[in-house]
């Protein structure tokens, strides 16, 4: 049998390497597609089962929920920010909101109002309140008071408790709107029903002191204060509506 020339041998070796590289790439793409196709319920189950290695594997493959779950679990703020960014870049709006907060407060990242505003602008309804407040104040970009107020009002209509509470403050002190204590109390109660701690605390104090036209009610004031304290220290989700007030 005639031996191959050296040039032919190099060509054959190169062809083998190309075939191997193509096979590896196809396998990696297949694994990535499998990870990205995993239903959110299955990803949540990995969290419940404490299957951290599997969770990280699909998070590294680009699964947005997996990356966010890792971010939520880690106590290292810088590490959390990295996972939030990975999730945010993959399209997760909750992570975009959390990344906006991180840049706004400088938590785990260098504080940067422009980046905070950018991420809030891509976070959908969840980012509208913070985006409105930044627009109102001119943080991280152009100042537009009318547009900022409108954003906050829309966020309140979308049941954002922080936006509702902020409107309560505006009506209480006459900021950006005409002062109206009844509307202030109404908004505080709406936010309190959404278990928003600052609203619960404001109402507790008002009921204790008889402020904003409310009658003094020590028992209800104590109950609201206790509820606020529990929510502040509880790790469970407290975003659902609870009818504290009618």
PDB file of C-alpha atoms in Angstrom:
ATOM      1  CA  UNK A   1       0.000   0.000   0.000  1.00  0.00           C
ATOM      2  CA  UNK A   2       1.303   3.355  -0.992  1.00  0.00           C
ATOM      3  CA  UNK A   3       2.050   5.636   1.981  1.00  0.00           C
ATOM      4  CA  UNK A   4       0.363   9.024   2.113  1.00  0.00           C
ATOM      5  CA  UNK A   5       2.552  12.032   1.590  1.00  0.00           C
ATOM      6  CA  UNK A   6       3.193  14.299   4.532  1.00  0.00           C
ATOM      7  CA  UNK A   7       0.955  16.992   3.063  1.00  0.00           C
ATOM      8  CA  UNK A   8      -1.860  14.476   2.662  1.00  0.00           C
ATOM      9  CA  UNK A   9      -1.353  13.271   6.223  1.00  0.00           C
ATOM     10  CA  UNK A  10      -1.643  16.850   7.493  1.00  0.00           C
ATOM     11  CA  UNK A  11      -4.835  17.338   5.476  1.00  0.00           C
ATOM     12  CA  UNK A  12      -6.324  14.148   6.878  1.00  0.00           C
ATOM     13  CA  UNK A  13      -5.322  15.070  10.436  1.00  0.00           C
ATOM     14  CA  UNK A  14      -6.831  18.523   9.979  1.00  0.00           C
ATOM     15  CA  UNK A  15     -10.042  17.013   8.644  1.00  0.00           C
ATOM     16  CA  UNK A  16     -10.251  14.751  11.700  1.00  0.00           C
ATOM     17  CA  UNK A  17      -9.712  17.697  14.047  1.00  0.00           C
ATOM     18  CA  UNK A  18     -12.370  19.747  12.261  1.00  0.00           C
ATOM     19  CA  UNK A  19     -14.810  16.848  12.484  1.00  0.00           C
ATOM     20  CA  UNK A  20     -14.086  16.438  16.197  1.00  0.00           C
ATOM     21  CA  UNK A  21     -14.475  20.161  16.847  1.00  0.00           C
ATOM     22  CA  UNK A  22     -17.749  20.197  14.915  1.00  0.00           C
ATOM     23  CA  UNK A  23     -18.999  17.223  16.901  1.00  0.00           C
ATOM     24  CA  UNK A  24     -18.072  18.844  20.196  1.00  0.00           C
ATOM     25  CA  UNK A  25     -19.741  22.090  19.162  1.00  0.00           C
ATOM     26  CA  UNK A  26     -22.909  20.259  18.115  1.00  0.00           C
ATOM     27  CA  UNK A  27     -22.948  18.362  21.412  1.00  0.00           C
ATOM     28  CA  UNK A  28     -22.495  21.580  23.397  1.00  0.00           C
ATOM     29  CA  UNK A  29     -25.261  23.250  21.389  1.00  0.00           C
ATOM     30  CA  UNK A  30     -27.510  20.264  22.045  1.00  0.00           C
ATOM     31  CA  UNK A  31     -26.834  20.471  25.794  1.00  0.00           C
ATOM     32  CA  UNK A  32     -27.480  24.209  25.768  1.00  0.00           C
ATOM     33  CA  UNK A  33     -30.767  23.749  23.896  1.00  0.00           C
ATOM     34  CA  UNK A  34     -31.797  21.103  26.423  1.00  0.00           C
ATOM     35  CA  UNK A  35     -31.028  23.449  29.314  1.00  0.00           C
ATOM     36  CA  UNK A  36     -32.875  26.381  27.777  1.00  0.00           C
ATOM     37  CA  UNK A  37     -35.892  24.206  27.031  1.00  0.00           C
ATOM     38  CA  UNK A  38     -36.241  23.107  30.660  1.00  0.00           C
ATOM     39  CA  UNK A  39     -39.625  24.302  32.013  1.00  0.00           C
ATOM     40  CA  UNK A  40     -39.562  26.853  34.842  1.00  0.00           C
ATOM     41  CA  UNK A  41     -41.350  24.383  37.137  1.00  0.00           C
ATOM     42  CA  UNK A  42     -38.511  21.894  36.684  1.00  0.00           C
ATOM     43  CA  UNK A  43     -35.941  24.613  37.397  1.00  0.00           C
ATOM     44  CA  UNK A  44     -37.811  25.575  40.576  1.00  0.00           C
ATOM     45  CA  UNK A  45     -37.741  21.924  41.615  1.00  0.00           C
ATOM     46  CA  UNK A  46     -33.960  21.881  41.274  1.00  0.00           C
ATOM     47  CA  UNK A  47     -33.864  24.760  43.746  1.00  0.00           C
ATOM     48  CA  UNK A  48     -36.167  22.920  46.147  1.00  0.00           C
ATOM     49  CA  UNK A  49     -34.007  19.808  45.842  1.00  0.00           C
ATOM     50  CA  UNK A  50     -30.860  21.893  46.490  1.00  0.00           C
ATOM     51  CA  UNK A  51     -29.392  20.567  43.239  1.00  0.00           C
ATOM     52  CA  UNK A  52     -26.913  23.422  42.965  1.00  0.00           C
ATOM     53  CA  UNK A  53     -24.575  21.832  40.425  1.00  0.00           C
ATOM     54  CA  UNK A  54     -27.434  21.168  37.983  1.00  0.00           C
ATOM     55  CA  UNK A  55     -28.875  24.608  38.600  1.00  0.00           C
ATOM     56  CA  UNK A  56     -25.523  26.237  37.820  1.00  0.00           C
ATOM     57  CA  UNK A  57     -25.083  24.074  34.729  1.00  0.00           C
ATOM     58  CA  UNK A  58     -28.308  25.271  33.132  1.00  0.00           C
ATOM     59  CA  UNK A  59     -27.737  28.818  34.412  1.00  0.00           C
ATOM     60  CA  UNK A  60     -24.363  28.891  32.651  1.00  0.00           C
ATOM     61  CA  UNK A  61     -26.134  27.616  29.530  1.00  0.00           C
ATOM     62  CA  UNK A  62     -28.242  30.769  29.634  1.00  0.00           C
ATOM     63  CA  UNK A  63     -31.463  29.772  31.396  1.00  0.00           C
ATOM     64  CA  UNK A  64     -32.723  33.103  32.870  1.00  0.00           C
ATOM     65  CA  UNK A  65     -34.717  31.661  35.775  1.00  0.00           C
ATOM     66  CA  UNK A  66     -31.886  29.380  36.890  1.00  0.00           C
ATOM     67  CA  UNK A  67     -29.467  32.324  36.966  1.00  0.00           C
ATOM     68  CA  UNK A  68     -31.936  34.429  38.954  1.00  0.00           C
ATOM     69  CA  UNK A  69     -32.557  31.672  41.488  1.00  0.00           C
ATOM     70  CA  UNK A  70     -28.823  31.382  42.108  1.00  0.00           C
ATOM     71  CA  UNK A  71     -28.591  35.164  42.518  1.00  0.00           C
ATOM     72  CA  UNK A  72     -31.433  35.127  45.025  1.00  0.00           C
ATOM     73  CA  UNK A  73     -29.795  32.405  47.099  1.00  0.00           C
ATOM     74  CA  UNK A  74     -26.256  33.728  47.341  1.00  0.00           C
ATOM     75  CA  UNK A  75     -25.264  36.048  50.182  1.00  0.00           C
ATOM     76  CA  UNK A  76     -22.286  37.399  48.237  1.00  0.00           C
ATOM     77  CA  UNK A  77     -23.596  40.660  46.755  1.00  0.00           C
ATOM     78  CA  UNK A  78     -21.009  40.785  43.970  1.00  0.00           C
ATOM     79  CA  UNK A  79     -21.694  37.185  42.996  1.00  0.00           C
ATOM     80  CA  UNK A  80     -25.433  37.841  43.102  1.00  0.00           C
ATOM     81  CA  UNK A  81     -25.042  40.840  40.802  1.00  0.00           C
ATOM     82  CA  UNK A  82     -23.141  38.705  38.269  1.00  0.00           C
ATOM     83  CA  UNK A  83     -25.924  36.124  38.171  1.00  0.00           C
ATOM     84  CA  UNK A  84     -28.600  38.811  37.991  1.00  0.00           C
ATOM     85  CA  UNK A  85     -26.773  40.319  35.024  1.00  0.00           C
ATOM     86  CA  UNK A  86     -26.567  36.935  33.292  1.00  0.00           C
ATOM     87  CA  UNK A  87     -30.283  36.427  33.871  1.00  0.00           C
ATOM     88  CA  UNK A  88     -31.135  39.990  32.852  1.00  0.00           C
ATOM     89  CA  UNK A  89     -29.215  39.667  29.591  1.00  0.00           C
ATOM     90  CA  UNK A  90     -31.198  36.491  28.895  1.00  0.00           C
ATOM     91  CA  UNK A  91     -34.429  38.486  29.207  1.00  0.00           C
ATOM     92  CA  UNK A  92     -35.626  37.983  32.788  1.00  0.00           C
ATOM     93  CA  UNK A  93     -37.467  41.168  33.821  1.00  0.00           C
ATOM     94  CA  UNK A  94     -37.272  40.489  37.561  1.00  0.00           C
ATOM     95  CA  UNK A  95     -33.490  40.264  37.245  1.00  0.00           C
ATOM     96  CA  UNK A  96     -33.421  43.461  35.211  1.00  0.00           C
ATOM     97  CA  UNK A  97     -35.262  45.176  38.052  1.00  0.00           C
ATOM     98  CA  UNK A  98     -32.902  43.729  40.683  1.00  0.00           C
ATOM     99  CA  UNK A  99     -29.889  44.751  38.623  1.00  0.00           C
ATOM    100  CA  UNK A 100     -31.348  48.251  38.365  1.00  0.00           C
ATOM    101  CA  UNK A 101     -31.625  48.366  42.162  1.00  0.00           C
ATOM    102  CA  UNK A 102     -28.057  47.096  42.488  1.00  0.00           C
ATOM    103  CA  UNK A 103     -26.717  49.920  40.305  1.00  0.00           C
ATOM    104  CA  UNK A 104     -28.981  52.475  41.985  1.00  0.00           C
ATOM    105  CA  UNK A 105     -27.741  51.574  45.476  1.00  0.00           C
ATOM    106  CA  UNK A 106     -24.250  50.328  44.606  1.00  0.00           C
ATOM    107  CA  UNK A 107     -24.974  46.833  45.932  1.00  0.00           C
ATOM    108  CA  UNK A 108     -22.427  44.359  44.594  1.00  0.00           C
ATOM    109  CA  UNK A 109     -21.552  46.739  41.746  1.00  0.00           C
ATOM    110  CA  UNK A 110     -20.187  50.255  41.400  1.00  0.00           C
ATOM    111  CA  UNK A 111     -23.056  52.687  41.845  1.00  0.00           C
ATOM    112  CA  UNK A 112     -24.154  53.977  38.466  1.00  0.00           C
ATOM    113  CA  UNK A 113     -27.417  55.894  38.039  1.00  0.00           C
ATOM    114  CA  UNK A 114     -27.302  55.713  34.239  1.00  0.00           C
ATOM    115  CA  UNK A 115     -27.070  51.927  34.259  1.00  0.00           C
ATOM    116  CA  UNK A 116     -29.775  51.746  36.932  1.00  0.00           C
ATOM    117  CA  UNK A 117     -32.107  53.810  34.785  1.00  0.00           C
ATOM    118  CA  UNK A 118     -31.291  51.707  31.722  1.00  0.00           C
ATOM    119  CA  UNK A 119     -32.102  48.422  33.459  1.00  0.00           C
ATOM    120  CA  UNK A 120     -35.308  49.807  34.995  1.00  0.00           C
ATOM    121  CA  UNK A 121     -36.390  50.895  31.516  1.00  0.00           C
ATOM    122  CA  UNK A 122     -36.146  47.282  30.322  1.00  0.00           C
ATOM    123  CA  UNK A 123     -37.876  45.730  33.358  1.00  0.00           C
ATOM    124  CA  UNK A 124     -41.461  46.302  32.193  1.00  0.00           C
ATOM    125  CA  UNK A 125     -44.144  47.168  34.748  1.00  0.00           C
ATOM    126  CA  UNK A 126     -41.867  46.171  37.628  1.00  0.00           C
ATOM    127  CA  UNK A 127     -39.342  48.870  36.792  1.00  0.00           C
ATOM    128  CA  UNK A 128     -41.837  51.642  36.081  1.00  0.00           C
ATOM    129  CA  UNK A 129     -41.954  53.132  39.596  1.00  0.00           C
ATOM    130  CA  UNK A 130     -38.178  53.405  39.997  1.00  0.00           C
ATOM    131  CA  UNK A 131     -37.852  54.708  36.446  1.00  0.00           C
ATOM    132  CA  UNK A 132     -40.517  57.305  37.206  1.00  0.00           C
ATOM    133  CA  UNK A 133     -38.768  58.481  40.364  1.00  0.00           C
ATOM    134  CA  UNK A 134     -35.432  58.759  38.542  1.00  0.00           C
ATOM    135  CA  UNK A 135     -37.075  60.679  35.707  1.00  0.00           C
ATOM    136  CA  UNK A 136     -38.810  62.953  38.213  1.00  0.00           C
ATOM    137  CA  UNK A 137     -35.513  63.757  39.935  1.00  0.00           C
ATOM    138  CA  UNK A 138     -33.289  63.710  36.846  1.00  0.00           C
ATOM    139  CA  UNK A 139     -31.152  60.833  38.140  1.00  0.00           C
ATOM    140  CA  UNK A 140     -29.150  58.958  35.531  1.00  0.00           C
ATOM    141  CA  UNK A 141     -30.603  60.968  32.658  1.00  0.00           C
ATOM    142  CA  UNK A 142     -32.866  63.814  31.645  1.00  0.00           C
ATOM    143  CA  UNK A 143     -35.254  65.322  34.199  1.00  0.00           C
ATOM    144  CA  UNK A 144     -38.930  65.418  33.239  1.00  0.00           C
ATOM    145  CA  UNK A 145     -41.197  66.097  36.209  1.00  0.00           C
ATOM    146  CA  UNK A 146     -44.512  65.618  34.394  1.00  0.00           C
ATOM    147  CA  UNK A 147     -43.383  62.361  32.804  1.00  0.00           C
ATOM    148  CA  UNK A 148     -41.985  61.087  36.094  1.00  0.00           C
ATOM    149  CA  UNK A 149     -45.220  61.802  37.964  1.00  0.00           C
ATOM    150  CA  UNK A 150     -47.230  60.066  35.242  1.00  0.00           C
ATOM    151  CA  UNK A 151     -44.997  56.992  35.507  1.00  0.00           C
ATOM    152  CA  UNK A 152     -45.447  56.800  39.270  1.00  0.00           C
ATOM    153  CA  UNK A 153     -49.218  57.160  38.903  1.00  0.00           C
ATOM    154  CA  UNK A 154     -49.292  54.408  36.275  1.00  0.00           C
ATOM    155  CA  UNK A 155     -47.175  52.155  38.482  1.00  0.00           C
ATOM    156  CA  UNK A 156     -49.683  52.728  41.312  1.00  0.00           C
ATOM    157  CA  UNK A 157     -52.522  51.767  38.982  1.00  0.00           C
ATOM    158  CA  UNK A 158     -50.555  48.581  38.256  1.00  0.00           C
ATOM    159  CA  UNK A 159     -50.649  47.807  42.020  1.00  0.00           C
ATOM    160  CA  UNK A 160     -47.001  48.615  42.745  1.00  0.00           C
ATOM    161  CA  UNK A 161     -47.044  49.080  46.555  1.00  0.00           C
ATOM    162  CA  UNK A 162     -44.078  51.468  46.597  1.00  0.00           C
ATOM    163  CA  UNK A 163     -45.783  53.693  44.026  1.00  0.00           C
ATOM    164  CA  UNK A 164     -49.070  53.636  45.954  1.00  0.00           C
ATOM    165  CA  UNK A 165     -47.256  54.527  49.175  1.00  0.00           C
ATOM    166  CA  UNK A 166     -45.392  57.347  47.440  1.00  0.00           C
ATOM    167  CA  UNK A 167     -48.677  58.809  46.205  1.00  0.00           C
ATOM    168  CA  UNK A 168     -49.883  58.611  49.807  1.00  0.00           C
ATOM    169  CA  UNK A 169     -46.884  60.684  50.863  1.00  0.00           C
ATOM    170  CA  UNK A 170     -47.506  63.209  48.092  1.00  0.00           C
ATOM    171  CA  UNK A 171     -51.131  63.683  49.137  1.00  0.00           C
ATOM    172  CA  UNK A 172     -50.151  63.892  52.785  1.00  0.00           C
ATOM    173  CA  UNK A 173     -47.569  66.625  52.340  1.00  0.00           C
ATOM    174  CA  UNK A 174     -48.816  68.281  49.145  1.00  0.00           C
ATOM    175  CA  UNK A 175     -45.826  67.244  47.010  1.00  0.00           C
ATOM    176  CA  UNK A 176     -46.592  67.412  43.246  1.00  0.00           C
ATOM    177  CA  UNK A 177     -50.357  67.190  44.030  1.00  0.00           C
ATOM    178  CA  UNK A 178     -52.844  69.142  46.115  1.00  0.00           C
ATOM    179  CA  UNK A 179     -52.712  68.127  49.767  1.00  0.00           C
ATOM    180  CA  UNK A 180     -55.523  65.719  50.674  1.00  0.00           C
ATOM    181  CA  UNK A 181     -55.271  63.726  53.900  1.00  0.00           C
ATOM    182  CA  UNK A 182     -58.202  61.475  53.019  1.00  0.00           C
ATOM    183  CA  UNK A 183     -56.493  60.439  49.787  1.00  0.00           C
ATOM    184  CA  UNK A 184     -53.257  60.006  51.710  1.00  0.00           C
ATOM    185  CA  UNK A 185     -54.920  57.557  54.111  1.00  0.00           C
ATOM    186  CA  UNK A 186     -56.640  55.791  51.194  1.00  0.00           C
ATOM    187  CA  UNK A 187     -53.312  55.173  49.455  1.00  0.00           C
ATOM    188  CA  UNK A 188     -51.573  54.116  52.670  1.00  0.00           C
ATOM    189  CA  UNK A 189     -54.331  51.566  53.262  1.00  0.00           C
ATOM    190  CA  UNK A 190     -54.041  50.235  49.710  1.00  0.00           C
ATOM    191  CA  UNK A 191     -50.287  49.788  50.160  1.00  0.00           C
ATOM    192  CA  UNK A 192     -50.832  48.217  53.595  1.00  0.00           C
ATOM    193  CA  UNK A 193     -53.167  45.650  52.026  1.00  0.00           C
ATOM    194  CA  UNK A 194     -50.246  44.732  49.771  1.00  0.00           C
ATOM    195  CA  UNK A 195     -48.181  44.173  52.945  1.00  0.00           C
ATOM    196  CA  UNK A 196     -45.924  47.153  52.266  1.00  0.00           C
ATOM    197  CA  UNK A 197     -44.012  47.748  55.489  1.00  0.00           C
ATOM    198  CA  UNK A 198     -43.611  51.560  55.347  1.00  0.00           C
ATOM    199  CA  UNK A 199     -47.368  51.964  54.830  1.00  0.00           C
ATOM    200  CA  UNK A 200     -48.123  49.681  57.777  1.00  0.00           C
ATOM    201  CA  UNK A 201     -45.717  51.688  59.934  1.00  0.00           C
ATOM    202  CA  UNK A 202     -47.177  55.060  58.893  1.00  0.00           C
ATOM    203  CA  UNK A 203     -50.705  53.910  59.642  1.00  0.00           C
ATOM    204  CA  UNK A 204     -49.653  52.396  62.972  1.00  0.00           C
ATOM    205  CA  UNK A 205     -48.120  55.698  64.021  1.00  0.00           C
ATOM    206  CA  UNK A 206     -51.122  57.676  62.784  1.00  0.00           C
ATOM    207  CA  UNK A 207     -53.528  55.456  64.733  1.00  0.00           C
ATOM    208  CA  UNK A 208     -51.367  55.747  67.818  1.00  0.00           C
ATOM    209  CA  UNK A 209     -51.171  59.552  67.625  1.00  0.00           C
ATOM    210  CA  UNK A 210     -54.529  60.333  66.016  1.00  0.00           C
ATOM    211  CA  UNK A 211     -52.981  61.862  62.881  1.00  0.00           C
ATOM    212  CA  UNK A 212     -54.384  62.402  59.347  1.00  0.00           C
ATOM    213  CA  UNK A 213     -57.928  62.547  60.713  1.00  0.00           C
ATOM    214  CA  UNK A 214     -57.787  59.016  62.147  1.00  0.00           C
ATOM    215  CA  UNK A 215     -59.169  58.234  65.592  1.00  0.00           C
ATOM    216  CA  UNK A 216     -56.683  56.976  68.171  1.00  0.00           C
ATOM    217  CA  UNK A 217     -56.752  53.184  68.209  1.00  0.00           C
ATOM    218  CA  UNK A 218     -53.885  51.662  70.243  1.00  0.00           C
ATOM    219  CA  UNK A 219     -54.969  48.060  69.598  1.00  0.00           C
ATOM    220  CA  UNK A 220     -55.013  48.440  65.808  1.00  0.00           C
ATOM    221  CA  UNK A 221     -51.814  50.470  65.913  1.00  0.00           C
ATOM    222  CA  UNK A 222     -50.095  47.649  67.807  1.00  0.00           C
ATOM    223  CA  UNK A 223     -51.460  45.037  65.388  1.00  0.00           C
ATOM    224  CA  UNK A 224     -50.150  46.920  62.351  1.00  0.00           C
ATOM    225  CA  UNK A 225     -46.793  47.478  64.007  1.00  0.00           C
ATOM    226  CA  UNK A 226     -46.508  43.770  64.809  1.00  0.00           C
ATOM    227  CA  UNK A 227     -47.383  42.872  61.219  1.00  0.00           C
ATOM    228  CA  UNK A 228     -44.763  45.279  59.873  1.00  0.00           C
ATOM    229  CA  UNK A 229     -42.135  43.801  62.188  1.00  0.00           C
ATOM    230  CA  UNK A 230     -42.948  40.255  61.127  1.00  0.00           C
ATOM    231  CA  UNK A 231     -42.775  41.067  57.394  1.00  0.00           C
ATOM    232  CA  UNK A 232     -39.485  42.946  57.857  1.00  0.00           C
ATOM    233  CA  UNK A 233     -37.777  39.865  59.296  1.00  0.00           C
ATOM    234  CA  UNK A 234     -39.617  37.083  57.471  1.00  0.00           C
ATOM    235  CA  UNK A 235     -37.958  35.404  54.481  1.00  0.00           C
ATOM    236  CA  UNK A 236     -41.254  34.241  53.013  1.00  0.00           C
ATOM    237  CA  UNK A 237     -42.926  36.086  50.149  1.00  0.00           C
ATOM    238  CA  UNK A 238     -45.164  38.912  51.350  1.00  0.00           C
ATOM    239  CA  UNK A 239     -46.297  40.454  48.078  1.00  0.00           C
ATOM    240  CA  UNK A 240     -49.847  39.078  47.917  1.00  0.00           C
ATOM    241  CA  UNK A 241     -52.841  41.136  48.968  1.00  0.00           C
ATOM    242  CA  UNK A 242     -54.138  40.786  52.515  1.00  0.00           C
ATOM    243  CA  UNK A 243     -57.311  42.686  53.387  1.00  0.00           C
ATOM    244  CA  UNK A 244     -56.102  44.567  56.434  1.00  0.00           C
ATOM    245  CA  UNK A 245     -58.427  47.427  55.422  1.00  0.00           C
ATOM    246  CA  UNK A 246     -61.644  47.404  53.398  1.00  0.00           C
TER     247      UNK A 246
END
